[in-house]
Structures are given as structure tokens and as C-alpha cells.
Short mmCIF file of C-alpha atoms in Angstrom, two decimals:
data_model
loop_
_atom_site.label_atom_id
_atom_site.label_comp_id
_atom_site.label_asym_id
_atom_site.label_seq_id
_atom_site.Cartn_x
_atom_site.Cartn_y
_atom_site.Cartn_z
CA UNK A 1 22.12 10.74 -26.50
CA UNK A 2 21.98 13.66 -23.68
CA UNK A 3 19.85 14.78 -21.51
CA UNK A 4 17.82 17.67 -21.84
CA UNK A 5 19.85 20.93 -21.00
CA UNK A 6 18.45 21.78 -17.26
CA UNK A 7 18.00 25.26 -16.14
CA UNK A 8 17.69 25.97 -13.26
CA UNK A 9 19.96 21.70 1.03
CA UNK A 10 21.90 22.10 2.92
CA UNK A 11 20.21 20.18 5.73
CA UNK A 12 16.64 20.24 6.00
CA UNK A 13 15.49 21.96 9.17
CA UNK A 14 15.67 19.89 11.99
CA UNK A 15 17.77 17.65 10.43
CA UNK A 16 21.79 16.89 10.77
CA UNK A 17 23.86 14.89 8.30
CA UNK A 18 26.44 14.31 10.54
CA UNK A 19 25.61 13.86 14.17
CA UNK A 20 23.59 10.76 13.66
CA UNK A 21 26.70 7.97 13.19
CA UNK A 22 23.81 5.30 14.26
CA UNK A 23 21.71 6.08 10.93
CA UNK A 24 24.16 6.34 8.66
CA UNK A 25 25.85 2.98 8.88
CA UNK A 26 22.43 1.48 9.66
CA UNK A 27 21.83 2.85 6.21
CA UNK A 28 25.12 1.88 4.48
CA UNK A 29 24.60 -0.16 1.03
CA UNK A 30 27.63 -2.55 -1.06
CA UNK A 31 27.15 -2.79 -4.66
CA UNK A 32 27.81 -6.40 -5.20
CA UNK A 33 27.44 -6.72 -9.43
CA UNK A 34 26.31 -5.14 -11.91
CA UNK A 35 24.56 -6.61 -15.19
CA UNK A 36 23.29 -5.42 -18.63
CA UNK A 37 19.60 -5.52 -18.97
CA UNK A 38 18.51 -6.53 -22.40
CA UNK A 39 15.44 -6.39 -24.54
CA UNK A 40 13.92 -8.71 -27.25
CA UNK A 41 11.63 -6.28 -29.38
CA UNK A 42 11.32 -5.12 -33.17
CA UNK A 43 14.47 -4.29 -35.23
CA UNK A 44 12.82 -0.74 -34.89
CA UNK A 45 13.05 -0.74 -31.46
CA UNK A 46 16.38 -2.43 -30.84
CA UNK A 47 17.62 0.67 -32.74
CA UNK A 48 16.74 3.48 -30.70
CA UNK A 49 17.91 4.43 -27.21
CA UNK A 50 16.82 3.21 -24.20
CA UNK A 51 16.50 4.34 -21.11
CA UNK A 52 14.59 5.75 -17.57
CA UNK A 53 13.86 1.82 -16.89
CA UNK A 54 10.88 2.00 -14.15
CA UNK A 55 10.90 -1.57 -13.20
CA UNK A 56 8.21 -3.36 -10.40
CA UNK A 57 6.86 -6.98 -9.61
CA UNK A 58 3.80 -8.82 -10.29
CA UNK A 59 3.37 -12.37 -9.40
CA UNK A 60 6.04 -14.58 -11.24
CA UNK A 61 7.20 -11.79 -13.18
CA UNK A 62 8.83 -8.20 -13.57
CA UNK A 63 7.39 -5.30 -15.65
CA UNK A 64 8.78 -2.54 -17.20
CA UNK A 65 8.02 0.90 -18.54
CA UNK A 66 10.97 2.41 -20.81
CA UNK A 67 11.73 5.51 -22.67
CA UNK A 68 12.65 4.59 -26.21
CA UNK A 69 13.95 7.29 -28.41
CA UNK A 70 14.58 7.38 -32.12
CA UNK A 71 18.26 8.18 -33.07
CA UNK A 72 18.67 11.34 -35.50
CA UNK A 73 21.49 13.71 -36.27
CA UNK A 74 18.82 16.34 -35.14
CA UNK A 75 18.34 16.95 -31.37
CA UNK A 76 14.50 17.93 -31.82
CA UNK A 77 13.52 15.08 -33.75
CA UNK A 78 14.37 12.99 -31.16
CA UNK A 79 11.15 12.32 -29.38
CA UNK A 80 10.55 9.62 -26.76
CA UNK A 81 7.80 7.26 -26.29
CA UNK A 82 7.03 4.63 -23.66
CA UNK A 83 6.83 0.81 -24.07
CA UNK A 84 5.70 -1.83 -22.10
CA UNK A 85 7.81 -4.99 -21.27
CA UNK A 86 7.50 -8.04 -19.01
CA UNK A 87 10.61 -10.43 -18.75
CA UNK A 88 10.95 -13.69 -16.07
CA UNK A 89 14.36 -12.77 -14.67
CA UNK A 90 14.81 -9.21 -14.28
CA UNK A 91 17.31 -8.99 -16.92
CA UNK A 92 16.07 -9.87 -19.98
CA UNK A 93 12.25 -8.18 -21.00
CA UNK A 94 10.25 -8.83 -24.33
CA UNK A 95 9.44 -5.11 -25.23
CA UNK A 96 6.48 -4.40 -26.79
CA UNK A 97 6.50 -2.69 -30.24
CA UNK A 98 3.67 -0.28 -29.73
CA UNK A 99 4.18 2.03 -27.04
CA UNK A 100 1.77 2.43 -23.90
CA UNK A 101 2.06 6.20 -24.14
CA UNK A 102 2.68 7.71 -27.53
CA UNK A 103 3.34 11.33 -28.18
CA UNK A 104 0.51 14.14 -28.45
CA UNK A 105 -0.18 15.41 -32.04
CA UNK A 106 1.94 18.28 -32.86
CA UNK A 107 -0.65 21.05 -32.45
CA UNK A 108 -0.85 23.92 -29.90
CA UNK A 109 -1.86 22.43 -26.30
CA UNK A 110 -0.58 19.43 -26.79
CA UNK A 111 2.05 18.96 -23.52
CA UNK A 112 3.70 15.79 -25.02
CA UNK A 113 4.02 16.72 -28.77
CA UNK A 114 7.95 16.51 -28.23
CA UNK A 115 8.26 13.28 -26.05
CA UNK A 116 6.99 11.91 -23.17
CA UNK A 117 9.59 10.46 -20.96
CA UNK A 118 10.48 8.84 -17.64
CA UNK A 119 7.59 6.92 -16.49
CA UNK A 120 6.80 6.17 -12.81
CA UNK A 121 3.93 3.59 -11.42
CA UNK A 122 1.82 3.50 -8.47
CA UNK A 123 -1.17 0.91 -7.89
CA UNK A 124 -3.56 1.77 -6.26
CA UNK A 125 -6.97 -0.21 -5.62
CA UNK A 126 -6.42 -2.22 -9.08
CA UNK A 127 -5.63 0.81 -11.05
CA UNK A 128 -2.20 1.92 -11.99
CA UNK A 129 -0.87 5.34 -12.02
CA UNK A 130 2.34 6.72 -14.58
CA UNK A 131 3.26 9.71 -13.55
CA UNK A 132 5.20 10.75 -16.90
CA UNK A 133 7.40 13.90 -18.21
CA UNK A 134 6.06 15.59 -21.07
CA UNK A 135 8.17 17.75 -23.39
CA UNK A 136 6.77 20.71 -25.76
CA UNK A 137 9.51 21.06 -28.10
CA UNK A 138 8.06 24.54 -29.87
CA UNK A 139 7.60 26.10 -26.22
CA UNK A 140 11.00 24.34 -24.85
CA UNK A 141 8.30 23.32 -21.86
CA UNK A 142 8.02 19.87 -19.97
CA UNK A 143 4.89 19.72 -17.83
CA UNK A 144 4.36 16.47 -15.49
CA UNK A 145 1.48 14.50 -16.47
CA UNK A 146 -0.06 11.17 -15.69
CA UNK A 147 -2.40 8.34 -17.21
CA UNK A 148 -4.07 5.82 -15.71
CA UNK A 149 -5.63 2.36 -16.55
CA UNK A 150 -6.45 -0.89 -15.67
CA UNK A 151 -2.98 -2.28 -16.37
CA UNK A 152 0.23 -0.98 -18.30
CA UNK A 153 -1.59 -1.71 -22.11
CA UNK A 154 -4.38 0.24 -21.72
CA UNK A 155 -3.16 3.70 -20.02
CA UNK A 156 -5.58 7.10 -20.69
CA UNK A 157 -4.05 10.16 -20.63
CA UNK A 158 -5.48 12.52 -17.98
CA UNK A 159 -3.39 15.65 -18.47
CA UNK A 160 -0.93 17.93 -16.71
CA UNK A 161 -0.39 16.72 -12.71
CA UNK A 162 1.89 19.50 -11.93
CA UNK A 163 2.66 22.37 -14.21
CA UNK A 164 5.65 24.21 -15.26
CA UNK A 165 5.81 27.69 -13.08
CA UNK A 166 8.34 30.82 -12.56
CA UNK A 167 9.51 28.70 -9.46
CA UNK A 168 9.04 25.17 -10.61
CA UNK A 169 10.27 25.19 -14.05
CA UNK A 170 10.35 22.48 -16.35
CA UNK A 171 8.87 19.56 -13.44
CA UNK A 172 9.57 16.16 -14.25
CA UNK A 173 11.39 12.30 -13.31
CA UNK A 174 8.56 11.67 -10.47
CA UNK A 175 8.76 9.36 -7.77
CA UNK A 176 5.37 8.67 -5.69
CA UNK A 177 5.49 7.12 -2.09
CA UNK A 178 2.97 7.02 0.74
CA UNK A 179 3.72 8.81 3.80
CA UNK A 180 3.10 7.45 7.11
CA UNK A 181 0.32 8.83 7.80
CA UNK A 182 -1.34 7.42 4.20
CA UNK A 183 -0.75 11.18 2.06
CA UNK A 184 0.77 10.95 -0.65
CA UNK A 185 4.24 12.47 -1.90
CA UNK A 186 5.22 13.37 -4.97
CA UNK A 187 8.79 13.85 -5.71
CA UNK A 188 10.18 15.96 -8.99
CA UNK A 189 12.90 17.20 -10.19
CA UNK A 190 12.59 20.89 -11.60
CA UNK A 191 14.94 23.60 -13.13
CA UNK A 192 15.86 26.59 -11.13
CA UNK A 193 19.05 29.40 -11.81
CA UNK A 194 20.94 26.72 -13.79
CA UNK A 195 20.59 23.57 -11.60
CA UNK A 196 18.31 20.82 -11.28
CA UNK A 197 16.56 20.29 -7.85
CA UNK A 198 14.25 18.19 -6.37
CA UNK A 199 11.16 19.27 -4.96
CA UNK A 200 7.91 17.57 -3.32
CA UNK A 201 4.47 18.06 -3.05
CA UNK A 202 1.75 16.28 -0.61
CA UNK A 203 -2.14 15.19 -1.67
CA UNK A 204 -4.77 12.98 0.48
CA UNK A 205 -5.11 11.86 -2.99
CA UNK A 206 -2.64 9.80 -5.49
CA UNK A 207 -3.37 11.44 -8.76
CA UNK A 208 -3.45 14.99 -6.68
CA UNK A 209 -3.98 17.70 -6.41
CA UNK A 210 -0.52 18.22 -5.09
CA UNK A 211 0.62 21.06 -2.82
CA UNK A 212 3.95 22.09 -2.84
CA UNK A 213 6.29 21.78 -0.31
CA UNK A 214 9.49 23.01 0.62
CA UNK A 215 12.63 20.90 -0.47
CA UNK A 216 14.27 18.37 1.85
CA UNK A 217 17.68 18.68 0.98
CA UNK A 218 19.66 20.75 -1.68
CA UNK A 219 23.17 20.51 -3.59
CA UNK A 220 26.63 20.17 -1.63
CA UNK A 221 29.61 22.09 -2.27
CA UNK A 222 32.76 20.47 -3.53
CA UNK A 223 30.94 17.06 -3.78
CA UNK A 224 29.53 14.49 -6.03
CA UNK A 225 26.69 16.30 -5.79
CA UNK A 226 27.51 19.67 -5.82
CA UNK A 227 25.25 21.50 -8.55
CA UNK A 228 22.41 19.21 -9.98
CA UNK A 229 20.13 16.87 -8.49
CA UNK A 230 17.50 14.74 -9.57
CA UNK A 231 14.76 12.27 -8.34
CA UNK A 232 15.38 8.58 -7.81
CA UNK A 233 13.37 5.03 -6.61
CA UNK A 234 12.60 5.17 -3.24
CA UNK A 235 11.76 1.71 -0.74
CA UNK A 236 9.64 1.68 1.79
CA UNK A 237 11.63 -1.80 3.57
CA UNK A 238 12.25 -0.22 6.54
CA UNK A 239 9.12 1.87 7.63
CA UNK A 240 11.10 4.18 9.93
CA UNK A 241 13.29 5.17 7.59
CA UNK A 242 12.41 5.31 3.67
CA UNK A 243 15.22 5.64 1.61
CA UNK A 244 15.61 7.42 -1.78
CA UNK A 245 18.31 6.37 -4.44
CA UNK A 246 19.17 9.98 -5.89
CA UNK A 247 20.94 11.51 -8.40
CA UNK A 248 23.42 14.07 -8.39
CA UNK A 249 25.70 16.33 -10.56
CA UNK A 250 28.87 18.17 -10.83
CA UNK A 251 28.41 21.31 -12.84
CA UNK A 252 29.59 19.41 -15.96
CA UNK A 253 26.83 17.18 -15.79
CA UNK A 254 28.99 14.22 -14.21
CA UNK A 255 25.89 12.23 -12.99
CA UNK A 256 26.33 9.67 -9.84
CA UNK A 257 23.51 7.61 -7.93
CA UNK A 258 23.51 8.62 -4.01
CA UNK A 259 21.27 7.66 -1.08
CA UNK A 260 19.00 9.70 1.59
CA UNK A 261 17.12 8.68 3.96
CA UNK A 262 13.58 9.85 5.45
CA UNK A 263 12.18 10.51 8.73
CA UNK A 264 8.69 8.29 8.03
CA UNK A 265 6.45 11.27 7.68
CA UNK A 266 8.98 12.94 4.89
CA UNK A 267 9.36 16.44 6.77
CA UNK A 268 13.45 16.02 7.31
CA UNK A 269 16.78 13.86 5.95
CA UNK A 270 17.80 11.75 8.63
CA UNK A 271 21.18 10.29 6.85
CA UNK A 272 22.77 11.09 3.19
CA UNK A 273 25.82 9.23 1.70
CA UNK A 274 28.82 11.29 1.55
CA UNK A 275 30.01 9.39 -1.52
CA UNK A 276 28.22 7.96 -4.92
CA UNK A 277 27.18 4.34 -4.63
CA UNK A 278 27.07 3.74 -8.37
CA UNK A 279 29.29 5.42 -10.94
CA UNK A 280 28.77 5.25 -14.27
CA UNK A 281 30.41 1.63 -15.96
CA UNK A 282 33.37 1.74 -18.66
CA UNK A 283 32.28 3.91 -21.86
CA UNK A 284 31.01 1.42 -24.57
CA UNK A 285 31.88 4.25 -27.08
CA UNK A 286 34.13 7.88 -26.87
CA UNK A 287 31.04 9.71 -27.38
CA UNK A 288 29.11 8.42 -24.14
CA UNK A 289 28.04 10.76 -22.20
CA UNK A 290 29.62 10.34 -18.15
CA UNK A 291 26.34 9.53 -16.67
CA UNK A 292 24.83 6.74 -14.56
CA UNK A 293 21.06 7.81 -13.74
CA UNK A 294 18.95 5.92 -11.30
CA UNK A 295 15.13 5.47 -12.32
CA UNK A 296 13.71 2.12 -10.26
CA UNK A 297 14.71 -0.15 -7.58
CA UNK A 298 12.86 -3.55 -6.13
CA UNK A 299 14.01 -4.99 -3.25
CA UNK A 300 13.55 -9.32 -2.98
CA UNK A 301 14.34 -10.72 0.32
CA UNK A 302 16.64 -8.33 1.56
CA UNK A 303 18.70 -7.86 -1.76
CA UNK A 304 18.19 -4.30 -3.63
CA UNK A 305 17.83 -4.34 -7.24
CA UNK A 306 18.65 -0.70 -8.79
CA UNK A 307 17.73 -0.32 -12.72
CA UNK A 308 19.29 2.93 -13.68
CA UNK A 309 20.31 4.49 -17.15
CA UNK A 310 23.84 4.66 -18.46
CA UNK A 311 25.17 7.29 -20.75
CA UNK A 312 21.39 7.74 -21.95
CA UNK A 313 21.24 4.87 -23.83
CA UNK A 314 22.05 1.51 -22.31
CA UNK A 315 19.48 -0.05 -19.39
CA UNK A 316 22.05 -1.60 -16.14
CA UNK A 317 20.98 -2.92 -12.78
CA UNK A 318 22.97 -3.12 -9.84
CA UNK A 319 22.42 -5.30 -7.26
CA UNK A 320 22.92 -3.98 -3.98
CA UNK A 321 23.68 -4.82 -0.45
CA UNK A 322 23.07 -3.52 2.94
CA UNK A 323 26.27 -3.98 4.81
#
């Protein structure tokens, strides 16, 4: 399976990625194993694709939202849902076979008719919050929406949390953090002259509204991540200095996960790995596509778990190190 065709920094200002040698091996990460994440579920579901893992803890357990997605011949009638999945270990879930957030009816207005994708949660005060992409396959549109409920079965859809614009096209693959100073950030990625890029937007509020803000850091020349970039996990372990697990592109669509880290207040990058941290594992099959694609990371006692997608299709987690 592929990803959606995207359309369409430098340092941020008062930011530099190489002066500060202190931050960047404070912030330097060893992948120590990787291992498959599997799923008991419906011979339905065990079908389809999986990916876009957004994994967290509750007591004695992990849960999981996941983007399941029917295989056909025919790119368009591929359309995602999202299921719900608990599992004891981290590595092996029981998905369950109705999904949590189903498609929209295919009608005019409807922002998910064509899939809704790559689920993100936030509690907040006993409620949780998925911040989801939604995908209009008749307009070729994805808005960013969110539902929220009392817990990951019983999610209401609330409707568009940041819409598709001139200059943020397409929004989608959010990540939602709390700034120092208790705002909110919202993290996207969003299409622009060919390339994906990440933005963020700011609320006193965590379902919004959400004003946009200019981007913290942009594409590299003749790098890993030198034309696309997208939206990864970020952990909040160290207060003074957040980090995000990104995800960057060649031109070709040669996806790598990456690192940057935050000044507390997210106004500038204070450190960015020169080098991927997690390339994509040994192709199952000719026809995977080269892509390893970060989408949720918990961190237990000092050790980093990163759940990312691989070739669209199979769910991996690395665990991870800080040196």
C-alpha cells in the first residue's frame, strides 16, 4: 500500500543546529532491537493493512488506535478505518473487529467519506481526544478532525479541527503536546509546492480553536530529509527539552524516522539529528514500498518505545536508547 501522493527550515529563528555540541549528544538515542508487533483480530481484519499505530499506557496495559485498510486492486476503494486494541506486552494487541471511528456516508459534506486515518490521543480531565485525518476521495481533500469520548469505544465525532486552506493544504498525522506554559500545540503535517511540511498551531484549549503558527524547522538539502517531512510522537521526559521523533523524505519518497528537539515553550529547535535513527527493515516482499514512518512512542523507565509503520502495511517498534 502507499501513501497518499503529497503536494505540496532551515533553522528556526533564534535557533542553531550546530553550535550547541552540549544538546545534541545530551540528546543522542541507540536503537537497541527492533520487533514485529502483531494483532489477534477477525480473519477480516488480519487481511487488510495496518498501520499509523498510536500506542499509550493505562494501568497494567497498552492501548492502541490503528488504521486498517481494505486491500483492492483499486487505489480509491481503499478506505481506512480505525480500531481499537489493548494487548499486555506491547507487542501483541487483541484488535477489535468494529472500528472506533468508521467512515462518513458517502454524501456531499461528509469529510471522512474516503477514510479516516492516523489517529492521535490526548486525555484530558477523563476524556480522551483523537485528533484524526479525514480523506474526501470525490474532492481529493483531507481535513483534520477529532472525536472525543469517555474512552477509546465510545468516540463522537465533532467535526473538522483544522481545515484544508490555499496555505495549509491537505492537514493531517497530528501530534498534540502541552507547552510549558499549559497551551496547547498542535502539530500537522500539510502539503505545500510538492512537499510535505510540518506546521503548528497554539490554543488555551485542547480541542482548539487553533491558531497557526509559523513552522519550526523545514527540509535540508542533500539529506535524509531533504524534500518531505512529516509529524511524529513527541515525549515530554525531559521538561527542558521535548523531543519529537520525525519523519523525513528524499524526493522519491524514501521515508526515515529523525529526532528534534524543543526549547520548552516550542518557539525554536534546539538540536536535530544529522542522520535517520530508524530505517526502514528488510523488504518482506519486492513490491514494499521503502518507508519506515513513525506514529507513537512511550517511554518506561528510561527506555523509549517507538511504534512506527513499515512499508504501509506492517506495525514495528523499536526500542530505543539514550546513549
Amino acid at each position: 500500500m502507499e501513501r497518499r501522493p503529497r503536494q505540496g527550515c532551515s533553522e528556526s529563528a533564534g535557533g542553531s543546529l550546530g553550535r550547541n555540541t552540549t544538546l545534541k549528544n545530551m540528546h543522542d538515542f541507540r536503537l537497541a532491537r527492533l520487533d514485529e508487533v502483531t494483532f489477534d483480530c477477525s480473519d477480516e481484519l488480519a487481511a487488510m493493512y495496518k498501520l499509523s499505530p498510536c500506542v499509550w499506557q493505562e494501568p497494567g496495559r497498552f492501548e492502541l488506535l490503528l488504521r486498517v485498510v481494505n486491500r483492492s486492486e483499486i487505489a480509491a476503494e481503499k478506505i481506512a478505518r480505525i480500531h481499537h486494541g489493548s494487548s499486555i506486552d506491547g507487542l501483541r494487541f487483541t484488535l477489535g473487529d468494529t472500528p472506533v471511528i468508521a467512515p462518513g456516508p458517502d454524501v456531499p459534506g461528509s469529510y471522512d467519506s474516503g477514510g479516516c486515518e492516523d489517529p492521535t490521543v490526548a486525555l484530558d480531565r477523563g476524556t480522551y481526544y483523537v485528533y484524526y485525518s479525514g480523506w474526501n476521495e470525490h474532492l481529493k481533500r483531507g481535513e483534520l478532525l477529532l472525536a472525543t469520548g469517555p474512552d477509546p469505544d465510545h468516540l463522537a465525532k465533532r467535526g473538522i479541527a483544522l481545515g484544508s486552506t490555499e496555505q495549509i493544504s491537505n492537514p493531517k498525522e497530528a501530534t498534540i503536546t502541552q507547552a510549558s506554559d499549559g497551551t496547547w500545540r498542535l502539530f500537522f503535517e500539510y502539503a505545500r509546492d510538492n512537499k510535505s511540511r510540518i506546521g503548528i498551531a497554539r490554543s488555551s484549549q485542547i480541542m482548539g480553536p487553533w491558531e497557526i503558527l509559523p513552522p519550526l524547522f523545514e527540509a535540508r538539502s542533500s539529506t535524509w530529509d531533504s524534500w518531505h517531512l512529516s509529524t511524529g510522537p513527541i515525549l515530554n521526559t525531559d521538561a527542558e527539552s521535548p523531543i519529537m521523533f520525525y519523519n523525513g523524505a528524499t524526493a522519491s519518497a524514501q521515508w526515515r524516522i529523525g529526532w528534534v528537539a524543543f526549547d520548552p515553550s516550542f518557539t525554536r529547535v534546539l538540536s536535530r539529528s544529522d542522520e535517520p535513527l530508524v530505517m526502514p527493515a528488510v523488504r518482506r516482499n519486492s513490491e514494499d514500498s521503502d518507508i519506515a514512518f513513525a506514529a507513537s512512542a512511550v517511554e518506561i523507565d528510561g527506555t523509549i518505545y517507538l511504534y512506527y509503520s513499515v512499508a504501509d502495511q506492517y506495525v514495528t517498534r523499536a526500542t530505543i536508547h539514550r546513549r
